CSV table of C-alpha atoms in Angstrom, one decimal:
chain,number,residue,atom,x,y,z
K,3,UNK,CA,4.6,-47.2,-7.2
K,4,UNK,CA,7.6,-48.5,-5.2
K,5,UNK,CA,9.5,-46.9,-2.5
K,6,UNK,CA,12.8,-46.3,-4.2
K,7,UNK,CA,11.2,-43.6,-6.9
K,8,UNK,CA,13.4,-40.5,-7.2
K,9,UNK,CA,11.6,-36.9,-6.6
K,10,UNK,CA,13.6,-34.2,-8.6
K,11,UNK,CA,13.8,-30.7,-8.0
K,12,UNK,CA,15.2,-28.0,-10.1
K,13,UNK,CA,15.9,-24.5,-8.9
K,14,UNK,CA,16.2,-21.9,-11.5
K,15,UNK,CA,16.8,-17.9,-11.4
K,16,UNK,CA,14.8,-16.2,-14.3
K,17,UNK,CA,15.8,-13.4,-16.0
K,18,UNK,CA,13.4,-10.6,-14.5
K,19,UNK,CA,10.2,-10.4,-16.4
K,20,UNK,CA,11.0,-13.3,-18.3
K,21,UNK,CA,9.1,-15.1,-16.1
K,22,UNK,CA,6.2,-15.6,-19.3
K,23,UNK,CA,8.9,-17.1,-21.3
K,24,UNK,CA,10.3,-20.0,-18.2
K,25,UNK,CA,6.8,-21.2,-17.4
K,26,UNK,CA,5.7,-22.9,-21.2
K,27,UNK,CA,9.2,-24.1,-21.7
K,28,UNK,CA,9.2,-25.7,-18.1
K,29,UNK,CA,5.9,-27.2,-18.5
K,30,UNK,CA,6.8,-28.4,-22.2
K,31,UNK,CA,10.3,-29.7,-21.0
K,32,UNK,CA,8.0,-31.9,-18.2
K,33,UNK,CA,5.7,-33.1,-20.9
K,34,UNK,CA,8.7,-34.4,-22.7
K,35,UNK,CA,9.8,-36.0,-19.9
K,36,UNK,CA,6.7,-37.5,-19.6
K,37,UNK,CA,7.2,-39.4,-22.6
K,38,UNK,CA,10.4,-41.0,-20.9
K,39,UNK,CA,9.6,-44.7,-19.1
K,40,UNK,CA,9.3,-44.2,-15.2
K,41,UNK,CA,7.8,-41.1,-15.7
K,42,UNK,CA,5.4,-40.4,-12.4
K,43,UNK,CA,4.7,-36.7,-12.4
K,44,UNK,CA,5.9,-33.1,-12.3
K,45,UNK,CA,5.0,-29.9,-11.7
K,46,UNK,CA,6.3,-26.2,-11.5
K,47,UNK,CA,6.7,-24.1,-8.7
K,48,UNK,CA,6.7,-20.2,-8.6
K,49,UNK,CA,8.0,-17.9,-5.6
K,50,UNK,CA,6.9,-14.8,-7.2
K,51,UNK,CA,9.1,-13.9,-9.6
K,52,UNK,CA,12.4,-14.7,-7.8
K,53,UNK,CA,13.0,-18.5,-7.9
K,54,UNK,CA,11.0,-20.9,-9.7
K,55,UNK,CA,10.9,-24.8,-9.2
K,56,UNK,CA,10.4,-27.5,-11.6
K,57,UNK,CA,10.0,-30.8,-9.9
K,58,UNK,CA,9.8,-34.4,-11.4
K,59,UNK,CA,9.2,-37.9,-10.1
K,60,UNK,CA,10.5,-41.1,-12.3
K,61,UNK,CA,10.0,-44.8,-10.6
K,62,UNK,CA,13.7,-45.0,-10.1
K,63,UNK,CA,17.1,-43.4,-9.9
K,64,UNK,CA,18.2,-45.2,-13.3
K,65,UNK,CA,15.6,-43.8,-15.2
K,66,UNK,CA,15.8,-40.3,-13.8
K,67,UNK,CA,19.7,-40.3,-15.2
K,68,UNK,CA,18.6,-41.9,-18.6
K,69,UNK,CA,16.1,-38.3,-18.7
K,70,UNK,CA,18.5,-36.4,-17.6
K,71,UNK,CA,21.7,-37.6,-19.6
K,72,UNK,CA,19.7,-37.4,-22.9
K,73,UNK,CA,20.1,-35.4,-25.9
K,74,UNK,CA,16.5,-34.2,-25.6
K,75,UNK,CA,17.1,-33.1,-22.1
K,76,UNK,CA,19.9,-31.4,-23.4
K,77,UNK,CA,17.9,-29.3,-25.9
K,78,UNK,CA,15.5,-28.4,-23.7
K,79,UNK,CA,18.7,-27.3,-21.5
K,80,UNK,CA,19.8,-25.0,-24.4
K,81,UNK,CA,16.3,-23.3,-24.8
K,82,UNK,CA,16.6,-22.4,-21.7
K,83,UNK,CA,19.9,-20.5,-21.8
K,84,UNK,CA,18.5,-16.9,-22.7
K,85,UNK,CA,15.9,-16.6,-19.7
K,86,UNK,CA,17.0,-18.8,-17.1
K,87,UNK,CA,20.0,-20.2,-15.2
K,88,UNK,CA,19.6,-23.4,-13.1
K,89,UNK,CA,21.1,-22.8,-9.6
K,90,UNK,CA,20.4,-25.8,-7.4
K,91,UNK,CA,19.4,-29.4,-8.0
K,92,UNK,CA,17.8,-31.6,-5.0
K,93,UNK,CA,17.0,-35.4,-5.5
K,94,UNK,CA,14.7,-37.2,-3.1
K,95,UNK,CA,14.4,-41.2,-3.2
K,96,UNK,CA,11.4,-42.4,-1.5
K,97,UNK,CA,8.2,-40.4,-0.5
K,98,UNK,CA,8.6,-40.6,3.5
K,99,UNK,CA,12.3,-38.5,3.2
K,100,UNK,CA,10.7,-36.3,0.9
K,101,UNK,CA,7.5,-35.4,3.2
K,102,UNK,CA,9.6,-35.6,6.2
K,103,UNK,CA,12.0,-32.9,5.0
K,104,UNK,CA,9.8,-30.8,3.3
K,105,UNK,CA,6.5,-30.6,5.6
K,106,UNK,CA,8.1,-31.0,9.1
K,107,UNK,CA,7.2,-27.9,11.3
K,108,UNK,CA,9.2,-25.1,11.1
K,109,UNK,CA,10.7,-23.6,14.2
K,110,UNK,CA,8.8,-21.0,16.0
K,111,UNK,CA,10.4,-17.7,15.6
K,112,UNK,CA,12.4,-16.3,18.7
K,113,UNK,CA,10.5,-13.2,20.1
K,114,UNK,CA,12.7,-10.5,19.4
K,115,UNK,CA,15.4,-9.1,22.2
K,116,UNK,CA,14.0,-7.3,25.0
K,117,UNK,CA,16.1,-3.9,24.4
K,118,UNK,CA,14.5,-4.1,21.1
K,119,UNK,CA,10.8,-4.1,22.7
K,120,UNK,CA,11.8,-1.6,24.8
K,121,UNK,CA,13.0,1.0,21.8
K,122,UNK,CA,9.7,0.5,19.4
K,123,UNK,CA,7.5,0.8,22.9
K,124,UNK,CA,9.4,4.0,23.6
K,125,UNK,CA,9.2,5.4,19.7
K,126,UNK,CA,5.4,4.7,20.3
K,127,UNK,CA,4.6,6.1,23.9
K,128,UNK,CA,6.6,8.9,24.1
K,129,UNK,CA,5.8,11.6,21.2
K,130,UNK,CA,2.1,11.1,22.2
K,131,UNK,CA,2.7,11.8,25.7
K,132,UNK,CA,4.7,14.6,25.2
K,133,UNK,CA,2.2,16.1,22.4
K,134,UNK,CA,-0.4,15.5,25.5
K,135,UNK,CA,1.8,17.4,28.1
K,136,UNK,CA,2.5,20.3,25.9
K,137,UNK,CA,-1.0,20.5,24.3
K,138,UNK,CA,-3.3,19.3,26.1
K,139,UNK,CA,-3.1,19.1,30.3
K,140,UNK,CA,-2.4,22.9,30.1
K,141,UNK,CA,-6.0,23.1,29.4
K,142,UNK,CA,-7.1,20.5,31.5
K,143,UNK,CA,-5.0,22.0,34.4
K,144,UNK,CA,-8.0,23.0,36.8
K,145,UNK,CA,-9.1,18.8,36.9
K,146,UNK,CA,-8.5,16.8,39.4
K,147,UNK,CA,-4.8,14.9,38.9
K,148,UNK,CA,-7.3,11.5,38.9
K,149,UNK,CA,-9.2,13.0,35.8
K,150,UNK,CA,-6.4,14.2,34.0
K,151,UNK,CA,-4.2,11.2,34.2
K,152,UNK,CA,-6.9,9.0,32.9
K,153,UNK,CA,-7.4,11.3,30.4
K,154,UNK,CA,-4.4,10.9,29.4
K,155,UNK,CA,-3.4,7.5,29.4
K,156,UNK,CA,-6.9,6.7,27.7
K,157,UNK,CA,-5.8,9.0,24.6
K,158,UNK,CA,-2.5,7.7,24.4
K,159,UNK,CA,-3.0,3.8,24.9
K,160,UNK,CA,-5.6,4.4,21.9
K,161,UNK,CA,-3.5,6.1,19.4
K,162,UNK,CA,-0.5,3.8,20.6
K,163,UNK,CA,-2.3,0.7,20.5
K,164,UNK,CA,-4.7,1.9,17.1
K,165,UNK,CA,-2.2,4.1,15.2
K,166,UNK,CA,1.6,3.9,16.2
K,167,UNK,CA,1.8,0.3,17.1
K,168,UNK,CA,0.6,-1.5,14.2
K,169,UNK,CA,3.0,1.5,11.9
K,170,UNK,CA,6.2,1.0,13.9
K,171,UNK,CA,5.6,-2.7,13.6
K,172,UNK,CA,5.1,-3.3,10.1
K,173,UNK,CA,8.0,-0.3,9.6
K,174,UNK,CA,10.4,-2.3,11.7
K,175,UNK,CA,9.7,-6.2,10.9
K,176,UNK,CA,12.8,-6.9,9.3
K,177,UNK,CA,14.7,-5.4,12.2
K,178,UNK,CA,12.5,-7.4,14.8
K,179,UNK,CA,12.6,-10.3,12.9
K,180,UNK,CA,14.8,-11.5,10.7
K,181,UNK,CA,14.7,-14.9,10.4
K,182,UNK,CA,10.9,-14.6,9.5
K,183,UNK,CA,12.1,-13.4,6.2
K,184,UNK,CA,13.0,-16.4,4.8
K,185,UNK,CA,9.4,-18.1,4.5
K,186,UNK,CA,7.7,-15.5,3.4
K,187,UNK,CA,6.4,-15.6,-0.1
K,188,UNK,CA,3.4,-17.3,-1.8
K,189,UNK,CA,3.9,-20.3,-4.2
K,190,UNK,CA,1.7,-20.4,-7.2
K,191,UNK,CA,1.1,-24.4,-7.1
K,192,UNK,CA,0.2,-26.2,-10.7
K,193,UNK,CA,0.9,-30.3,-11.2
K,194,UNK,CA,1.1,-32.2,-14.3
């Protein structure tokens, strides 16, 4: 294998729950390709059902355009037309680009802004403390002011930290963070 082979990859958007009919074509349409010269490899990959990948490798840029400008490739194009749309096309030459680019770390996320901390804190803390006040400390009045305050920050630092917390948090991710969103989702992995 030499260093100047071309990696190909092909994003498509498929029709919703036409997803059964894009993944035989795509893995037929690679094993034609297969049969081209400077064929190396291929695969398909699968973000759920949103976007879906089909990658190739040929030995050199030459013989990826002689696949890709042929009539076969063209058929195989028309099939196509009823369940999916090709949206984006990315061609790699050399395998140290492509691992660099595709496997290099991402950024940690930012924490998210303090005001925001402060407002999902507050929607946690403060309708268990009130609830406390109201409910509970008029029963509790005759204890000692030591007593009843660790009273109540033990029952409310265990519902918060327990109950509310993990709620708010899971209710409010997008909110908190955003950029997160874009690298979620789990790829369904399958080589020729």
């Amino acid at each position: 294998m030499t260093s100047n082979h071309v990696t190909v990859t092909m994003a498509f958007q498929v029709v919703p729950g036409r997803g059964p009919d894009f993944q035989p074509w795509a893995w037929a349409m690679l094993n034609a390709s297969a049969q081209q010269p400077g064929f190396l490899g291929g695969g398909v990959l699968v973000d759920g059902e949103a976007e879906w990948h089909v990658v190739y490798r040929f030995a050199s840029e030459g013989t990826v355009r002689a696949w890709e400008d042929s009539t076969a490739r063209a058929q195989w194009d028309v099939q196509a037309a009823d369940f999916a749309r090709q949206t984006g096309r990315r061609s790699v030459r050399g395998s140290k680009v492509w691992f660099d680019s595709q496997t290099a770390t991402p950024k940690t996320p930012t924490p998210p802004a303090k005001w925001k901390l402060w407002f999902v804190n507050m929607s946690a803390v403060f309708p268990p403390v009130l609830l406390f006040n109201l409910i509970i400390l008029p029963y509790l009045g005759g204890l000692n002011p030591l007593v009843r305050t660790f009273l109540l920050c033990l029952c409310v630092t265990a519902l918060v930290t327990w109950i509310l917390m993990p709620r708010l948090q899971r209710f409010l991710k997008k909110w908190l963070y955003p950029p997160l969103q874009a690298f979620r989702g789990r790829h369904k992995r399958r080589t020729a």
